[in-house]
Coordinates of C-alpha atoms in Angstrom, one line a residue:
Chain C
X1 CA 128.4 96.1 222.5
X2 CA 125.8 94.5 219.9
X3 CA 123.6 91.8 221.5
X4 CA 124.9 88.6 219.3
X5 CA 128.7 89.9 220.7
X6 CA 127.5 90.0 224.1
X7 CA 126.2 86.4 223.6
X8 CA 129.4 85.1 222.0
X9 CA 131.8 86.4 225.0
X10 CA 129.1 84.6 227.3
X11 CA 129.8 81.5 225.1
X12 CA 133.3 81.6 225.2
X13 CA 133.3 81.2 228.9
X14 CA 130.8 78.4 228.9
X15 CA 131.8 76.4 226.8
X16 CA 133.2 77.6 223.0
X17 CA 136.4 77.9 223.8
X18 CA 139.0 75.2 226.2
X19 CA 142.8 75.7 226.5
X20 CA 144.1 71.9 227.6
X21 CA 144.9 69.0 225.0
X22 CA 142.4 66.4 225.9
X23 CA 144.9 63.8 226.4
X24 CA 143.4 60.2 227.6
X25 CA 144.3 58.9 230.7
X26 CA 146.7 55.7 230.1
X27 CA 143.8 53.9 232.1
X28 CA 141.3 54.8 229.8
X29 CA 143.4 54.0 226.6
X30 CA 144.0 50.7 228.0
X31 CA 140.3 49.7 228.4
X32 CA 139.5 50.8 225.4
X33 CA 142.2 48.5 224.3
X34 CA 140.6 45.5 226.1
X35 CA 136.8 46.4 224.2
X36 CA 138.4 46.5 220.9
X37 CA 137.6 50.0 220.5
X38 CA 139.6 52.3 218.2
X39 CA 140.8 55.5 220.1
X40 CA 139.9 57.8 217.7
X41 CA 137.0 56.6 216.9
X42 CA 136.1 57.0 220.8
X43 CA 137.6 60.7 220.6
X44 CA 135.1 61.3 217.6
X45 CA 132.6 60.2 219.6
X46 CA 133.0 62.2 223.0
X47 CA 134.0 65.2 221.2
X48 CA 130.8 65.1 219.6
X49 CA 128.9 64.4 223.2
X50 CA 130.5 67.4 224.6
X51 CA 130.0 69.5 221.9
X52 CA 126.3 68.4 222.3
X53 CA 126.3 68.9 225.7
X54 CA 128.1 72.2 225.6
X55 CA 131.0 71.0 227.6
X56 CA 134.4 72.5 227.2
X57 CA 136.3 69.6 225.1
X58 CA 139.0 70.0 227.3
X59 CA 136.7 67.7 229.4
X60 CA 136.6 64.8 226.5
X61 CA 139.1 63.1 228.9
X62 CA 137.2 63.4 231.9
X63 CA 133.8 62.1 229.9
X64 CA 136.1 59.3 228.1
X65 CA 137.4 58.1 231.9
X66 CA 133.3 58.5 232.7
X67 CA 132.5 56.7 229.9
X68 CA 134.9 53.9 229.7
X69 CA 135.2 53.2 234.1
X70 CA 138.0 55.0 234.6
X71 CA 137.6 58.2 236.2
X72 CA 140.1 58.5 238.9
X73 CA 139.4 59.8 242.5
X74 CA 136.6 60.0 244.4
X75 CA 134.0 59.2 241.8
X76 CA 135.9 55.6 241.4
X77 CA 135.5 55.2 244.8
X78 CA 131.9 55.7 244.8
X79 CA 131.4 53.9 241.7
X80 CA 129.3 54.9 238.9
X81 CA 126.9 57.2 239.9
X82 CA 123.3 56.1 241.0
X83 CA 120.2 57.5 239.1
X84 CA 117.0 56.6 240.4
X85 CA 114.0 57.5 238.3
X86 CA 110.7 58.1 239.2
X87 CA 107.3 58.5 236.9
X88 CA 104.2 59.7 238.2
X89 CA 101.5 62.3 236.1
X90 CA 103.0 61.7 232.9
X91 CA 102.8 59.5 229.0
X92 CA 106.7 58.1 229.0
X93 CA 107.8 59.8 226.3
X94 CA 110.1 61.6 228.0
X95 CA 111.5 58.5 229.0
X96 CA 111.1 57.3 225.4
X97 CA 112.8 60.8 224.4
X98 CA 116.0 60.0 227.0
X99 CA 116.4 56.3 226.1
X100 CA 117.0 57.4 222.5
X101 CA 119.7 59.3 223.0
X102 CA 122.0 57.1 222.7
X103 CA 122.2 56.1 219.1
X104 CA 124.7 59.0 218.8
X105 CA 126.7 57.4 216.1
X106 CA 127.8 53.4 214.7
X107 CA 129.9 51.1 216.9
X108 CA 128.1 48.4 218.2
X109 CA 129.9 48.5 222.1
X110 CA 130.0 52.9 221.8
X111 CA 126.0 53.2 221.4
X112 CA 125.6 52.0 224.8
X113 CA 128.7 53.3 227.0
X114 CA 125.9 55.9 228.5
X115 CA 124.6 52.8 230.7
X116 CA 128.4 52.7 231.7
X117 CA 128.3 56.4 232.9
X118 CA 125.7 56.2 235.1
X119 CA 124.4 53.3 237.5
X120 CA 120.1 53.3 236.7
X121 CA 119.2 51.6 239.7
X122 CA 115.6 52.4 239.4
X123 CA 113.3 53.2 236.3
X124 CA 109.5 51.1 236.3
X125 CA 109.4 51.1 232.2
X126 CA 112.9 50.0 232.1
X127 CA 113.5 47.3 234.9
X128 CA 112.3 44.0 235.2
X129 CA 111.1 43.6 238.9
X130 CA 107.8 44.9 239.8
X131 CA 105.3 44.7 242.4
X132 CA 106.6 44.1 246.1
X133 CA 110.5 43.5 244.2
X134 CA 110.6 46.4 242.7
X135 CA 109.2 48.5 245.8
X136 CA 111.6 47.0 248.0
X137 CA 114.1 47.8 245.7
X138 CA 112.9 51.4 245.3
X139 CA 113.6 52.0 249.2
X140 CA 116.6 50.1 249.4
X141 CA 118.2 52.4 246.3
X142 CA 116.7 55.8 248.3
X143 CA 117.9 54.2 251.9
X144 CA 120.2 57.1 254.0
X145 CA 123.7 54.8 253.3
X146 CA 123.1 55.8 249.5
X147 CA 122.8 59.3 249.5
X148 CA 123.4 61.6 247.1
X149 CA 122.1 59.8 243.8
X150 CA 120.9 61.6 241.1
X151 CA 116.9 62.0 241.2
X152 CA 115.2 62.1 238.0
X153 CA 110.9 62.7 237.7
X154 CA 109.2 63.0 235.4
X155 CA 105.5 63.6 235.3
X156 CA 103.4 66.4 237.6
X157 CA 102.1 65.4 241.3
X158 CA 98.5 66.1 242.7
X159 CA 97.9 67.4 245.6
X160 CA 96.9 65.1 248.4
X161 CA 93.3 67.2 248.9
X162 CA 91.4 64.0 250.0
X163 CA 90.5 62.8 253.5
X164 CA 90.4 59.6 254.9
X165 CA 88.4 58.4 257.9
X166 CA 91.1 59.9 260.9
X167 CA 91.3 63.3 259.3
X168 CA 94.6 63.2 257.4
X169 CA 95.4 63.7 253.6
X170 CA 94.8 61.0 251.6
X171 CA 96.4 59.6 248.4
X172 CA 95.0 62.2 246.1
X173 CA 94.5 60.6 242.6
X174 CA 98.0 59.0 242.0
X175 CA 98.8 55.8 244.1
X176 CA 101.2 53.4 243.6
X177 CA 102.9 51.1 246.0
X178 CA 100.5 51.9 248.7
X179 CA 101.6 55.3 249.1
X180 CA 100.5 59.1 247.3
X181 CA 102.8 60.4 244.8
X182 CA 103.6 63.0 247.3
X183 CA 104.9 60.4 249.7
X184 CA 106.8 58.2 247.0
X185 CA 108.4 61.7 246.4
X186 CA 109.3 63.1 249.3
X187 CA 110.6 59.7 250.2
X188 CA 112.6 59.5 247.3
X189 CA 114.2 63.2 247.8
X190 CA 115.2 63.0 251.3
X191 CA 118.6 61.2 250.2
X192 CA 119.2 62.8 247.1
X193 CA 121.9 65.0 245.9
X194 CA 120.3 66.5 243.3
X195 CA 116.9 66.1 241.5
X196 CA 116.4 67.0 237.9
X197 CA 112.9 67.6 236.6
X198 CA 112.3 65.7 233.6
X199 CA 109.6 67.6 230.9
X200 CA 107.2 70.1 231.0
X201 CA 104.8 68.2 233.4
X202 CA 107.7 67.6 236.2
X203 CA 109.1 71.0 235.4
X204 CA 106.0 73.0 235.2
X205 CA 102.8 71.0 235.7
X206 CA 102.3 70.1 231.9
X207 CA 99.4 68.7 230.6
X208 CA 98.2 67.2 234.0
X209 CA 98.0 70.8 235.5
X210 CA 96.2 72.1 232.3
X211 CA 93.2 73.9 232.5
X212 CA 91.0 72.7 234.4
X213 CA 93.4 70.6 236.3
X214 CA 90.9 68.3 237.5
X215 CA 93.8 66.1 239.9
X216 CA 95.4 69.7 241.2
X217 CA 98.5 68.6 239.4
X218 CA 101.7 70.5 241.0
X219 CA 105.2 70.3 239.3
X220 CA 108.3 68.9 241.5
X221 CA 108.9 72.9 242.6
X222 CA 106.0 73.2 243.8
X223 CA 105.7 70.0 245.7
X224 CA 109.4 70.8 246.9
X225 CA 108.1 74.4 248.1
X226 CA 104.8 73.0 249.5
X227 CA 106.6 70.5 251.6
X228 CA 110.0 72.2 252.5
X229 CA 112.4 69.9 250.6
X230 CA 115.8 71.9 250.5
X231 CA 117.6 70.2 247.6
X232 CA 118.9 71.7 244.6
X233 CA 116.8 71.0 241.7
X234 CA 117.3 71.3 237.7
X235 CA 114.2 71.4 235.4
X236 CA 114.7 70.1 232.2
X237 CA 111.5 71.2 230.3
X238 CA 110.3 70.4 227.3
X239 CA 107.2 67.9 225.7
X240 CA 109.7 65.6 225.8
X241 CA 113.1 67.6 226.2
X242 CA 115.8 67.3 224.0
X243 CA 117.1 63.4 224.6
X244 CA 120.6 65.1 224.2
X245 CA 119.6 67.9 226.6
X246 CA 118.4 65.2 229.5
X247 CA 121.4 62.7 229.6
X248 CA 123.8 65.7 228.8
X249 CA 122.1 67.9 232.4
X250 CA 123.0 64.8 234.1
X251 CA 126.2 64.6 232.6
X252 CA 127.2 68.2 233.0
X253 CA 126.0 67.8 236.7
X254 CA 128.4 65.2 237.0
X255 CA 131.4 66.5 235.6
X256 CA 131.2 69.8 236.4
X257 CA 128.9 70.2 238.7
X258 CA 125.5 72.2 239.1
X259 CA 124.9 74.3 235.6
X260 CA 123.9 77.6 235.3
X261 CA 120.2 77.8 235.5
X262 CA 117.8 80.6 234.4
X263 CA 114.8 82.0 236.0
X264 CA 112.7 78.6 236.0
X265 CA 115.8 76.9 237.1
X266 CA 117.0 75.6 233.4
X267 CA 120.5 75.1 232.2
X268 CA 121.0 78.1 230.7
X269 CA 123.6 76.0 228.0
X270 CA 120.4 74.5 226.5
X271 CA 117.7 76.8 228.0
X272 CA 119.9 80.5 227.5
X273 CA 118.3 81.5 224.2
X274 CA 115.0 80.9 222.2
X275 CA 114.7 78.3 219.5
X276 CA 114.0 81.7 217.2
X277 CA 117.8 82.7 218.0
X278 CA 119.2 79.8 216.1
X279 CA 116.4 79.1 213.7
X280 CA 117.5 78.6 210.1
X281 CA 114.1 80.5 209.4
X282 CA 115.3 83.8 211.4
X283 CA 117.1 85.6 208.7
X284 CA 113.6 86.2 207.4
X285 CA 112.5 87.9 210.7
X286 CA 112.2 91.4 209.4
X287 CA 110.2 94.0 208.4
X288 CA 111.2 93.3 204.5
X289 CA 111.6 89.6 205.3
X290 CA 110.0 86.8 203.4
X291 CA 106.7 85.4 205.7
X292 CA 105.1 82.4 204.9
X293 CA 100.9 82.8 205.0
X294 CA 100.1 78.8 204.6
X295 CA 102.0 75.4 206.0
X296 CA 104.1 74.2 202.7
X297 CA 103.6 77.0 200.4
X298 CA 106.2 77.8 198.0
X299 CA 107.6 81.0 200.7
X300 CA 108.5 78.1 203.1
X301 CA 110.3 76.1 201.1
X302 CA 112.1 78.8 200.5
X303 CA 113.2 79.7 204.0
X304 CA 110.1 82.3 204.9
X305 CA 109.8 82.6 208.8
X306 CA 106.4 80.7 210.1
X307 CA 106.1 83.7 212.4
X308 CA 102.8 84.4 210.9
X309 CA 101.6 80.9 211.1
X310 CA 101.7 81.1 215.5
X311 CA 105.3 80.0 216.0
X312 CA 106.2 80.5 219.2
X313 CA 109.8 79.9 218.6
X314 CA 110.8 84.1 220.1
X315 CA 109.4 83.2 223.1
X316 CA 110.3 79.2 223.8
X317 CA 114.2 79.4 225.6
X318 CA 115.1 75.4 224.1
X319 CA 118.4 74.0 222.1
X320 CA 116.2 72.3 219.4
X321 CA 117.2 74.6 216.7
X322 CA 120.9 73.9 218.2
X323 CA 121.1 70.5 219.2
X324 CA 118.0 68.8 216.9
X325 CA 116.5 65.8 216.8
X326 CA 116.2 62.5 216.2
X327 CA 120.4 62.4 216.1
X328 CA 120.5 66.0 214.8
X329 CA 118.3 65.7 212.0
X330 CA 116.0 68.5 212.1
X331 CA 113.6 70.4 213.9
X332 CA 109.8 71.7 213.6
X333 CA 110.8 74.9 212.0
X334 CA 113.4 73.2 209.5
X335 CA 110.8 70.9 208.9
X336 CA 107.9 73.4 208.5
X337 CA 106.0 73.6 211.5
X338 CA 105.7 76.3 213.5
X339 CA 107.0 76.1 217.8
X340 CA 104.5 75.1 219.7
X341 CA 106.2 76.1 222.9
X342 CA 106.2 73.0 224.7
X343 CA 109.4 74.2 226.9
X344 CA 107.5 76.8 228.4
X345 CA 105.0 77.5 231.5
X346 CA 101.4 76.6 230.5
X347 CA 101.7 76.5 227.3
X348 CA 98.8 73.8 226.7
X349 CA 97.1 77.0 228.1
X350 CA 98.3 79.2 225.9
X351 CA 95.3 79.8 223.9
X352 CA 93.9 81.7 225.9
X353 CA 96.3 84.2 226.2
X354 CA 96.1 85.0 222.8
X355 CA 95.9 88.8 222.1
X356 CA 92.0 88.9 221.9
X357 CA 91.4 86.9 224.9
X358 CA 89.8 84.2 223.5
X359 CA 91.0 80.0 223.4
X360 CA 93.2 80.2 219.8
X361 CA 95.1 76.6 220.2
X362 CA 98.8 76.4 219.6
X363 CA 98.0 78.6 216.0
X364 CA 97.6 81.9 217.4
X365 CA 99.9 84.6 216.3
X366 CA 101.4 86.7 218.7
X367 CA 102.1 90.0 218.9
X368 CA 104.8 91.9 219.9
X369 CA 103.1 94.2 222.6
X370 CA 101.1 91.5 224.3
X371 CA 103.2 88.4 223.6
X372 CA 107.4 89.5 223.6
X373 CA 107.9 91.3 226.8
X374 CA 109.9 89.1 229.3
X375 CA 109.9 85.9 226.9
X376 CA 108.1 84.6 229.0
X377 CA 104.6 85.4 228.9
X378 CA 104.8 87.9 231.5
X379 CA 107.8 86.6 233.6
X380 CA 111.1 88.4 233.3
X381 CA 113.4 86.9 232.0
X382 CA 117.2 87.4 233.2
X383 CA 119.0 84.8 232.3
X384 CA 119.4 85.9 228.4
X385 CA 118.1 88.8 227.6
X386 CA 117.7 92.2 228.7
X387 CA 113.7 92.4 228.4
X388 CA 114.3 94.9 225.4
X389 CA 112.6 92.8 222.7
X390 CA 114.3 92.0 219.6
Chain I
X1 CA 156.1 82.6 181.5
X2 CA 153.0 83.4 183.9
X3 CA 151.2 80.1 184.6
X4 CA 147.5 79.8 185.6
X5 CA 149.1 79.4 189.0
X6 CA 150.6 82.7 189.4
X7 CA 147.4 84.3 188.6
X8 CA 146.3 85.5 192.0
X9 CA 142.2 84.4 193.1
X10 CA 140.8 86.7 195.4
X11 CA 137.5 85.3 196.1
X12 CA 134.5 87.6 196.7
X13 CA 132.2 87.2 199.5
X14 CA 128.9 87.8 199.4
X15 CA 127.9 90.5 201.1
X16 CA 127.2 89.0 204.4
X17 CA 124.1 89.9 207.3
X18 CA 126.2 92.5 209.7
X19 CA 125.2 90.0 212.1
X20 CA 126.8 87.0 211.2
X21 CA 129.9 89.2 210.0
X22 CA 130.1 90.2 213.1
X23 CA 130.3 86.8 215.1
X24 CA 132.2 85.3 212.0
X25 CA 135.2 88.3 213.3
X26 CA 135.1 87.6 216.9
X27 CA 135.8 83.9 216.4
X28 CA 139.0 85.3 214.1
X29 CA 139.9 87.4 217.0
X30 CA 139.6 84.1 219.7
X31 CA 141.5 82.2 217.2
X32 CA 144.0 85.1 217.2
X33 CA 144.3 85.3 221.0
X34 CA 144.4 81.5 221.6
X35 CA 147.9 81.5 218.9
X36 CA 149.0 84.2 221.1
X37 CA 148.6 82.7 224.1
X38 CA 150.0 79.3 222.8
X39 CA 153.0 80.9 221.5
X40 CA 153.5 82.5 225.0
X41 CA 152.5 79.7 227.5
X42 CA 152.6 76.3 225.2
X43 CA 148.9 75.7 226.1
X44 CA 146.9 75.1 223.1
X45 CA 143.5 75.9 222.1
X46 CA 140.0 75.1 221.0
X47 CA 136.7 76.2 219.6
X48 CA 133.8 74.5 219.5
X49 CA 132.4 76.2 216.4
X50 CA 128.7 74.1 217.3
X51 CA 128.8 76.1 220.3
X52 CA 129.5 79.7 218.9
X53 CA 125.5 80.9 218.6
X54 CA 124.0 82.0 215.7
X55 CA 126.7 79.9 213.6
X56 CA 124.4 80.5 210.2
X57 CA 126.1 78.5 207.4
X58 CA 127.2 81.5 205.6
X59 CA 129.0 82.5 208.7
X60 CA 130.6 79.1 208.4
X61 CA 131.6 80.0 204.9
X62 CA 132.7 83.0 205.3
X63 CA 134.9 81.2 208.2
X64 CA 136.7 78.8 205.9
X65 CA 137.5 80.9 203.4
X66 CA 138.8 83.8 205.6
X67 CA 141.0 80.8 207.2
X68 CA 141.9 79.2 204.2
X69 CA 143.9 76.3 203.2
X70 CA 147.5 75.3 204.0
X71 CA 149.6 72.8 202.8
X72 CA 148.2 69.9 205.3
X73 CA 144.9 67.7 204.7
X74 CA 144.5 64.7 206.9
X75 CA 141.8 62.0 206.5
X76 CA 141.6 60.0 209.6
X77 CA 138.8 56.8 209.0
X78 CA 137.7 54.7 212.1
X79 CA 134.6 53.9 211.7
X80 CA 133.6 57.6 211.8
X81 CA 135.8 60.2 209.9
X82 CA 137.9 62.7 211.1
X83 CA 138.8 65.4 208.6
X84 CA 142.2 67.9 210.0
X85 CA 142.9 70.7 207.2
X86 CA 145.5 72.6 208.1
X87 CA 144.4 76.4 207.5
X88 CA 146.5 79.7 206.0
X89 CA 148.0 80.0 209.2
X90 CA 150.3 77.3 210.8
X91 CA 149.2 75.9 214.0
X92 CA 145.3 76.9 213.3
X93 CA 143.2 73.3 212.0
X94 CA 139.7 72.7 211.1
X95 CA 139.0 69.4 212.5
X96 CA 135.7 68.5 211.0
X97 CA 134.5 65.2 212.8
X98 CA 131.6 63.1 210.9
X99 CA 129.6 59.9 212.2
X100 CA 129.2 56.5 210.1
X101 CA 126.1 58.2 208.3
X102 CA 128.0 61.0 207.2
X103 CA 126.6 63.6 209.0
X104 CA 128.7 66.5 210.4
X105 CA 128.7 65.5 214.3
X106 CA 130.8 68.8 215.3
X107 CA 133.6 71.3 213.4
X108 CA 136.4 72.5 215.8
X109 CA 139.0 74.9 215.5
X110 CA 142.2 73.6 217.1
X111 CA 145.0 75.9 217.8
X112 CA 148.4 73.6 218.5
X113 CA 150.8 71.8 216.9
X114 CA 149.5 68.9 216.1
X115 CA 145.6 68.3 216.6
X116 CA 145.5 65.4 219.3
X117 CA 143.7 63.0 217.6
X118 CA 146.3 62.7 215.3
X119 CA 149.2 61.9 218.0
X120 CA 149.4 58.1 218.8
X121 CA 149.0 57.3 222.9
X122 CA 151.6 56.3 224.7
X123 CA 149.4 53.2 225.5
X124 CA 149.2 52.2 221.9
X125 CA 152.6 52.9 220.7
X126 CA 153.4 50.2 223.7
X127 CA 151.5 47.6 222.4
X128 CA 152.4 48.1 219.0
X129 CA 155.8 47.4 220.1
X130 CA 155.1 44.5 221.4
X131 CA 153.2 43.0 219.0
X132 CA 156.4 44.1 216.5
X133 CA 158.7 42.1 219.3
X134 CA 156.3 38.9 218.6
X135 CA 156.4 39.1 215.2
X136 CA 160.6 39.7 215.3
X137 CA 160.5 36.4 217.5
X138 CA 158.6 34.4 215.2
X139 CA 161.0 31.5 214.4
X140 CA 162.1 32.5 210.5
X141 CA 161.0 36.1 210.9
X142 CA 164.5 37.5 210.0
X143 CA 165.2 38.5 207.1
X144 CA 161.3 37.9 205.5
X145 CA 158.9 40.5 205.5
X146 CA 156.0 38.1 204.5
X147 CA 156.1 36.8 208.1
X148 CA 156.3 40.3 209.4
X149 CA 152.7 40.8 208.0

């Protein structure tokens, strides 16, 4: 069996194909009822959130009850569900990435019905206590009688590495609150029920932990590892991620319950194949295929791959090609820019690993014998390919 | 007499990347099993064509014309647009859903009777009733249909 076969079978059980009628609850029809809001016009609108989100649409009901304060069982009982989100190494645009997900389409109430999914009882940027407010409020969302909220980080950790005057670690170089970021963390993580690692900092180390990494910047797995915090944790890479691909992990996690995750503990529905695999450029990736040689000459308006420009689109696992940005209108390579990577381990580093050894920026071109194997600059990778190149 | 409409059209694809034939097939044969299991079990069907990979738009193509057109075209407008074409084969639609900018937000193929956005809630078929049963009791409502409106 050919390889794009192989891949569509996978799809069909994660997500292509459903076999119920997604029937609204009578609950859910009602409220929409109350808000004025046409019920077709809010199936439109979930069946294109779970198409983003790769979701089955037999779920649309399940995401409209979500959506609209309905959902029936246990999760009513709880409430919404609690997100508590934490920033510590990092720029806020992955924050700036998420909160823009939700201009999905018109409809003035139907922009915002993601604030009525979830319960953010915690974000600094977003809320408008601060200081000894906000901290108190920060323990009292984390306190043991809430557990299980959602965790979201963003941003890398350092190391505590200093000493104080008794001997112990000290703050490191991130303080806030009185306490290290390793302490606001692992205070944070003791009642959660899940944590998802926001970008390529939380999820990897990012920029902080670039060469040289002057604060011994860690990601949220390594800090987890380092100090023995058993939780199950999603990384959601990317410099930002995919607004789509952030609300819709926490989604997924909610309504279906932990995704399938690759070897660095992706989703595999966003992170299972490489932004090459979907590229609009792709068709061009062959030996007689068209090639562009400079940015905007007349080959890439035409459609020539950017392959020889340093794209690093065959070896970045992301959904941009898939989902796109800014509401689905584009992405680097449709617009004429190369992949940088940004979704992948160290790849502010990347330069030097170009294929004569020496620092090349984002631009360098790879090859197939230093650069392919494993997708992954060296790491295996099981999750969507079988390691035999392309 | 032969009439331009007797003329069978046999359109030509071009020739298509083996590639993209190939996925464009297998989502023929899912759409295939899914009528067969609704015809056996009642339980209808979907795909979610955004979420067949490596959906290149001459796949797409090559999609809608192998499906082609049946006798059925719905337009649904609320706020965003809902197009249902019925294909060549009964109980298979393309429901192609598009936002207020008119941007395709997803295309899925529904196998069923009727797609289910089309099929009025129970909810709302209730309260259109009632608000019919108000306008019927509206004092010099019988008989005028300007106080119907």
């Amino acid at each position: 069996m050919n390889t794009e076969l192989r891949e569509i079978q996978d799809a069909s059980v994660t997500g292509m194909m459903s076999a119920e009628e997604p029937t609204l609850s009578e609950a859910t029809v009602r409220r929409l009822q109350e808000w004025g809001v046409s019920r077709r016009r809010f199936l439109t609108y979930c069946a294109g959130m779970a198409s983003v989100m790769a979701l089955p649409q037999a779920l649309v009901p399940k995401l409209a009850a979500a959506a609209t304060g309905t959902l029936e069982g246990a999760a009513v009982m709880a409430g919404k569900p609690s997100v508590v989100y934490m920033s510590f190494q990092e720029c806020t645009g992955c924050l700036e990435s998420m909160v823009n997900s939700f201009a999905f389409g018109g409809g003035e109430q139907i922009e915002n019905l993601i604030l009525k999914w979830i319960s953010l009882d915690y974000q600094e940027t977003l809320m408008a206590a601060a200081g000894k407010q906000a901290e108190d409020h920060l323990l009292a969302m984390t306190d043991a009688a809430r557990a299980g909220y959602v965790l979201v980080v963003d941003g890398s950790i350092p190391r505590l590495q200093e000493q104080d005057k008794d001997g112990k670690p000290g703050y490191g170089y991130f303080v806030s609150g009185g306490r290290s970021g390793v302490a606001r963390f692992l205070s944070a993580a003791e009642n959660a029920g899940l944590i998802i690692a926001v970008g390529t900092c939380a999820s990897f180390g990012g920029l902080p932990h670039a060469f040289p990494n002057p604060t011994d910047a860690m990601s949220i797995d390594d800090v987890m590892r380092e100090y023995g915090v058993n939780k199950p944790l999603v990384n959601v890479s990317g410099c930002p991620p995919i607004p789509e691909v952030i609300t819709g992990t926490i989604m997924y996690y909610l309504l279906k319950g932990m995704p399938g995750l690759d070897d660095l503990k992706r989703p595999t529905v966003y992170y299972g194949r490489t932004v090459h695999e979907d590229c609009l450029r792709e068709e061009n990736f062959d030996d007689d295929g068209l090639f562009t040689t400079s940015f905007d000459d007349t080959a890439a308006r035409q459609g020539a791959c950017l392959f020889d420009l340093g794209c690093k689109g065959p070896v970045t696992h992301n959904a941009c090609a898939r989902v796109k940005w800014n509401q689905g209108t584009s992405y680097p390579m449709l617009s004429g820019h190369g992949c940088i990577g940004c979704a992948e381990p160290d790849f502010w580093d990347m330069g030097k690993l170009g294929p004569l050894g020496d620092k090349q920026g984002f631009y360098f071109r790879l090859t197939k014998a230093l650069d392919y194997d494993g997708h992954g600059r060296g790491r295996a990778c099981n999750s969507c390919h079988d390691g035999d190149g392309f | 007499m032969t009439r331009l409409s007797d003329i069978p059209v046999k359109v030509e694809f071009k020739q298509l990347k083996e590639s993209n034939l190939a996925i464009a097939k297998f989502v023929l044969q899912n759409i295939k099993a899914a009528l067969e299991d609704w015809l056996e079990t009642g339980r209808p069907g979907a795909i979610d064509l955004k979420n067949v990979p490596r959906m290149a738009p001459e796949t797409y193509d090559y999609l809608k014309q192998a499906l082609g057109a049946g006798e059925t075209t719905i337009m649904i407008e609320a706020m965003a647009r809902v197009e249902i074409r019925e294909t060549q084969y009964p109980g298979v639609w393309w429901v192609t859903h598009i936002n207020d900018r008119g941007d395709t937000v997803t295309e899925i193929i529904e196998i069923t009777e009727i797609p289910v956005i089309l099929k009025p809630h129970a909810v709302d078929v209730r309260a259109g009733l009632q608000r019919l049963e108000s306008a019927l009791a509206e004092p010099g409502s019988e008989g005028s249909s300007v106080a119907l409106n």
